[in-house]
XYZ file of C-alpha atoms in Angstrom:
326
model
C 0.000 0.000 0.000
C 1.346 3.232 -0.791
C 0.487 6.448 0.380
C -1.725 9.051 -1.195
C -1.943 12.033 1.203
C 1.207 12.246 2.523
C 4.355 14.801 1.263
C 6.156 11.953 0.592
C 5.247 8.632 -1.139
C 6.917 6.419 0.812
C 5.707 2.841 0.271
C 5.372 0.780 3.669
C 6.932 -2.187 2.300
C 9.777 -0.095 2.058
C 9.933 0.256 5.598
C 9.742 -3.413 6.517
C 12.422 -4.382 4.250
C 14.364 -2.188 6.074
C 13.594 -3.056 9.717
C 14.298 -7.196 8.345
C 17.643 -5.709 7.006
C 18.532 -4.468 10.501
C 17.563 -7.082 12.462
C 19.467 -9.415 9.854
C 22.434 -7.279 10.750
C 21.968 -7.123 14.683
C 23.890 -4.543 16.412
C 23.383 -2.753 19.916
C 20.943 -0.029 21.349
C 20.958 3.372 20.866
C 20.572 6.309 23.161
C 17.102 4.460 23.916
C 18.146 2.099 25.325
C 15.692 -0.296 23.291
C 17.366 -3.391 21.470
C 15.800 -5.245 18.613
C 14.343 -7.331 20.323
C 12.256 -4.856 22.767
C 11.643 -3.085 19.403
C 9.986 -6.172 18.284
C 7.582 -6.472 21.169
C 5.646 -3.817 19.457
C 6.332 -3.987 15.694
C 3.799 -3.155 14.374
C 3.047 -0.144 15.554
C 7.124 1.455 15.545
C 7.105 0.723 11.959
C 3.853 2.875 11.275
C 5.819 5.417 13.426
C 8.432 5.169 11.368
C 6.583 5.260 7.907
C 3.949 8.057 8.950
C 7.021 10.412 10.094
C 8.956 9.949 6.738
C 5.694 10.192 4.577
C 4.965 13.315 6.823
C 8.618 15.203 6.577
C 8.574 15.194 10.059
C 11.147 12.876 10.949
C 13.929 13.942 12.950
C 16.298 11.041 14.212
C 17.417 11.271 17.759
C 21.055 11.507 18.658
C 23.550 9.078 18.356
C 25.531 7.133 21.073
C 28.683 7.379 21.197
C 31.069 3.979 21.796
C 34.324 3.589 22.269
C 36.157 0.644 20.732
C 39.695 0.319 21.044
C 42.014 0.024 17.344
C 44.455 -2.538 16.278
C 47.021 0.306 16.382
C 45.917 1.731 19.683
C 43.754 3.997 20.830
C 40.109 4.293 20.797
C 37.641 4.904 18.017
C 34.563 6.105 18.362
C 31.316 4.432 17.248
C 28.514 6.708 16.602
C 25.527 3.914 17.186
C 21.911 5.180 16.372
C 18.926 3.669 17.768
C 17.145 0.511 16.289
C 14.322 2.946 15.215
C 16.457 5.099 13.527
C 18.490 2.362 11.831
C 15.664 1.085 10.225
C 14.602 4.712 9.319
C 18.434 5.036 7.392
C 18.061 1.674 5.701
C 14.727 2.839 4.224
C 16.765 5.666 2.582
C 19.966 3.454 1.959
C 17.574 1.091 -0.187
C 16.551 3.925 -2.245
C 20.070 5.668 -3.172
C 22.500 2.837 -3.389
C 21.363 1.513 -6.878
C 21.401 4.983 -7.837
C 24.941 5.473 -6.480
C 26.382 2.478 -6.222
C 26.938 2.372 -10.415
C 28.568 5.509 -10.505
C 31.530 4.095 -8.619
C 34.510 3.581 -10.123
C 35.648 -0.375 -10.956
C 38.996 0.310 -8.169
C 36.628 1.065 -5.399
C 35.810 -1.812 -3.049
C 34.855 -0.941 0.565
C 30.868 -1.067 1.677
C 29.879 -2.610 -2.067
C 27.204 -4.773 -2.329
C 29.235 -7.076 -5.269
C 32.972 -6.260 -3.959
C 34.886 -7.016 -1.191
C 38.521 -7.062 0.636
C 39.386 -10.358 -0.775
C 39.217 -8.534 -4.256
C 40.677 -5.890 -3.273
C 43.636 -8.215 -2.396
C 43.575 -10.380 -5.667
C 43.920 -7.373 -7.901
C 46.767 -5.361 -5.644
C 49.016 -8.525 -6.050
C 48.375 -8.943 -9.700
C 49.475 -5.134 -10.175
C 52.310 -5.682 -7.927
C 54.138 -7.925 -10.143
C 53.786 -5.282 -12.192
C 54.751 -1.990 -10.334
C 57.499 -1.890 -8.330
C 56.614 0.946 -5.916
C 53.431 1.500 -3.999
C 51.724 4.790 -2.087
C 50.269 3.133 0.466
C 47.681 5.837 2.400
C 45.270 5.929 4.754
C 42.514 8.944 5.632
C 42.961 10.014 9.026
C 39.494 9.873 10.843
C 37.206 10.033 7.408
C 34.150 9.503 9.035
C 34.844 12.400 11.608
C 36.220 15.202 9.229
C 34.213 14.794 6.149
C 32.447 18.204 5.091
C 28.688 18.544 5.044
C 28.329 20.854 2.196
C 30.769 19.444 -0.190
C 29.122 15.628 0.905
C 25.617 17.319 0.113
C 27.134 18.769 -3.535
C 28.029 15.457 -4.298
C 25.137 13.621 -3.425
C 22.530 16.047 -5.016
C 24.883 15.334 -8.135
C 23.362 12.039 -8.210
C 20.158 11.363 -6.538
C 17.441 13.678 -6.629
C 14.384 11.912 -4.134
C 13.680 15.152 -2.108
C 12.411 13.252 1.087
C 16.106 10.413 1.286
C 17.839 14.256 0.358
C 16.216 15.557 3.555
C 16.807 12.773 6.284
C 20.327 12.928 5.095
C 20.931 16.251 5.990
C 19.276 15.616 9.411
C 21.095 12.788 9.915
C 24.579 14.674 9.143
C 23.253 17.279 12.163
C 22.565 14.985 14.635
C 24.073 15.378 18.019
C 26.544 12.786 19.338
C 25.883 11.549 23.394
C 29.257 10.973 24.704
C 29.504 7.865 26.945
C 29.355 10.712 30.385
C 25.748 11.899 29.083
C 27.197 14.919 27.160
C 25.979 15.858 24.100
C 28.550 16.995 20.969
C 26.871 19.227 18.254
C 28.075 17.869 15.112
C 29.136 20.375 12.225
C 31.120 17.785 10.002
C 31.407 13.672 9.632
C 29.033 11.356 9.340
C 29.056 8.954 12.495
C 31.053 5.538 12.099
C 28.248 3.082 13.073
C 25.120 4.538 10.837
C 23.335 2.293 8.386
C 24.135 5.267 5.622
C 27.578 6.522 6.916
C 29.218 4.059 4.735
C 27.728 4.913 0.868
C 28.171 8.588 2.028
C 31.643 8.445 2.682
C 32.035 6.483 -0.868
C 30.131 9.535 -2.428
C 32.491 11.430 -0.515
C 35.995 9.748 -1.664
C 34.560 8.961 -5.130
C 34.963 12.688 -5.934
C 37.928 13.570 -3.556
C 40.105 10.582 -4.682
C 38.829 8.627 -7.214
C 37.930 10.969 -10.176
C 40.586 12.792 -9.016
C 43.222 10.291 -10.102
C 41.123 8.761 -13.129
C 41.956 12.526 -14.405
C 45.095 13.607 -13.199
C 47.535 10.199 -13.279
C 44.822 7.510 -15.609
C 48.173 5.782 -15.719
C 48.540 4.896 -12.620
C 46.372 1.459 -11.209
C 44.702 2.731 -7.814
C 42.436 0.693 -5.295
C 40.387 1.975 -2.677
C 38.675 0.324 0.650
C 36.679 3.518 2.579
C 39.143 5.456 3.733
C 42.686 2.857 2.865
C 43.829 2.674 -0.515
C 47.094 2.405 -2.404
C 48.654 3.717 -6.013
C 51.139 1.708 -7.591
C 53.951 3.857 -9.298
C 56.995 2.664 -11.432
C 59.535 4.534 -9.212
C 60.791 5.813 -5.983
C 60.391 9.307 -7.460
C 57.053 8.558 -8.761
C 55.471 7.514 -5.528
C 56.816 10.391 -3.354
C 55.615 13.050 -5.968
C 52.523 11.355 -5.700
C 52.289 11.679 -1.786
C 52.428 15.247 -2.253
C 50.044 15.895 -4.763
C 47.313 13.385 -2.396
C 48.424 15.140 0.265
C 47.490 18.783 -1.344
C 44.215 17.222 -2.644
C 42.461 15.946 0.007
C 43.633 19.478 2.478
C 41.426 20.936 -0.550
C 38.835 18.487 0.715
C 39.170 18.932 4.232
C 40.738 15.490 4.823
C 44.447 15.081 6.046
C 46.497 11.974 5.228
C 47.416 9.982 7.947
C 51.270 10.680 8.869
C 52.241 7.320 10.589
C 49.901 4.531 8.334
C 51.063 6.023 5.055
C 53.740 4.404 3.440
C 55.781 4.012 0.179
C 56.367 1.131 -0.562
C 58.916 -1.656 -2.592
C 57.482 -3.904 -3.883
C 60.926 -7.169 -3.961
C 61.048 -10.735 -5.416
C 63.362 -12.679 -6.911
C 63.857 -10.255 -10.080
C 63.550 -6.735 -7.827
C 66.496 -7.296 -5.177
C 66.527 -3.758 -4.747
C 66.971 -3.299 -0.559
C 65.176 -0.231 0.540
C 63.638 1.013 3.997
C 60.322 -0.537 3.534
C 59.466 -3.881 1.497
C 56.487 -6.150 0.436
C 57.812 -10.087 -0.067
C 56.353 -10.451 -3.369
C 55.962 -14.329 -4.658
C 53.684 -15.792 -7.363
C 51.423 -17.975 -5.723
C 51.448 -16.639 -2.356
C 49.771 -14.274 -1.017
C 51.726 -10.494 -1.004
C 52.495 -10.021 2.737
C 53.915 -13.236 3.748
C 56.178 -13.803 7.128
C 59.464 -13.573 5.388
C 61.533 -10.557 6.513
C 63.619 -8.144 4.818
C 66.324 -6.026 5.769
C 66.770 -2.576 4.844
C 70.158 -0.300 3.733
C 69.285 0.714 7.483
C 69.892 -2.669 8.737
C 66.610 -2.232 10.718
C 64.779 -5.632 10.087
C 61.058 -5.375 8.474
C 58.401 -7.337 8.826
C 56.263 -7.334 5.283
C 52.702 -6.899 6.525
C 49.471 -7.813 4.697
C 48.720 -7.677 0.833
C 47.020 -4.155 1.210
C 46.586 -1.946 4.270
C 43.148 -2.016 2.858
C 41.914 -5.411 3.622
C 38.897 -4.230 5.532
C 37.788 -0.927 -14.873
C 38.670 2.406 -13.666
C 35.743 4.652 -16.250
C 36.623 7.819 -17.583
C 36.475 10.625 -15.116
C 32.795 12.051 -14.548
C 32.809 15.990 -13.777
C 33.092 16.958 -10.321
C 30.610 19.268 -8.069
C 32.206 22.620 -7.001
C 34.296 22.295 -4.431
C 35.573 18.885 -5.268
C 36.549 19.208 -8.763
């Protein structure tokens, strides 16, 4: 049934997809309080909620909780988790924009796609590495946390034009972050790490900041992305560290920094490239790139080759870019 005297024809179906999509997924309460399964005790009746509120415009989604989890690296990162409610609210507008979006990605970008994932991320960066001998390795230091609201909203208007998934975006960017002492954080920039939507925003994001960005300035060079990792592979030293600089310049235009310590250039050494520099990747055929052989560097410091891509969580023609990320 779909409705007639509402702003915004939301079909109800819609909804319930979405709520089955969450619960597939699981995950913990928001600043509720209420799990799934307490949302489930009155179905029903949340999804109408729900479905009358989006139809009507006059959804706002509640804040988000904040949760620390603590990185591989060290530190903590900070979760942004929304309530069950409002999850199912984002999937509703998720299941509307990612066929739009999702084809306008470029063929080198892997992270949060419904047909890619790491593993192929992996199988094509070793494949180019027998190739290349140097790799950019780089990583976006806190994406989710720095990305700007009005270049995001450029790009996305680029692309989809449903006026009411528009709308709940732009709320959802604004929405206040409880901290885990009961303060509340106005947000003015980033999209929290933990909501159903963050992730195909922050592709929208990166697609224009990154992606296009190279198709057009080096279409020579192979590139792969996963969210906020990725890695260029260049044909020299020279190559890669001019290429740092450039990235480096491009995404301060965006309002994203590179992260010093997790970026990294990279040789790329088998048994034909013997070359001994500071950092190396054990390169064999048949194995996987990143095995537990070590390699020594002109330093004499001993290095441990890590994993085929730092990633592991058909490049087209470049598309134009909105202002502000061209």
């Amino acid at each position: 049934m779909r409705a007639t005297d509402k702003p915004f024809n939301i079909d109800k179906k819609l909804v319930y997809e979405a709520y089955k999509a969450v619960k597939s997924s699981g995950g913990a309460a928001g600043v509720d309080g209420q799990t799934i399964e307490q949302f489930e005790t009155d179905l029903k009746s949340n999804l109408y909620k729900i479905w009358n509120r989006m139809s009507s415009g006059t959804y706002f989604p509640p804040p988000v909780r904040a949760v620390s989890i603590p990185k591989k690296s060290g530190g903590q990162r900070i979760l942004g988790v929304p309530t069950v409610a409002d999850r199912v609210a984002q999937m509703v507008v998720k299941q509307v924009i990612e066929p739009i979006l999702d084809p306008v990605f470029l063929a080198d970008s892997y992270g949060y796609r419904p047909s890619k994932s790491a593993l192929d991320a992996v199988g094509v960066t070793r494949e180019r590495c027998w190739k290349y001998d140097w790799v950019l390795e780089f990583d976006i230091k806190g994406l989710f946390d720095n990305i700007d609201h009005k270049l995001l909203l450029r790009a996305i208007q680029k692309h989809v034009t449903c006026k009411w998934a528009l709308l709940y975006i732009e709320r959802w960017l604004k929405a206040p972050m409880v901290q885990e002492d009961g303060t509340t954080i106005e947000r003015d920039r980033g999209t929290p790490q933990g909501g159903v939507v963050s992730p195909i925003l922050a592709n929208v994001f990166l697609h224009y900041a990154f992606d296009l960005w190279m198709a057009r300035t080096h279409p020579d060079l192979p590139w792969c992305r996963y969210a906020d990792d990725g890695l260029v592979h260049c044909r020299n030293e020279q190559e890669a560290q001019a290429l740092k600089s450039e990235l480096q310049a491009r995404l301060a235009e965006c309002h994203l920094e590179m992260h010093p310590t997790k970026t990294k250039i990279v040789y790329c050494k088998d048994k034909k490239r013997k070359g001994m520099y500071a950092i190396l990747r054990i390169q064999s055929r048949g194995q996987p790139l990143g095995d537990e052989n070590h390699a020594v560097g002109d330093s004499g410091i001993e290095y441990s080759p890590s994993n085929a891509v730092v990633i592991g969580r058909n490049c087209s023609a470049a598309q134009s870019s909105p202002a502000g990320l061209d």
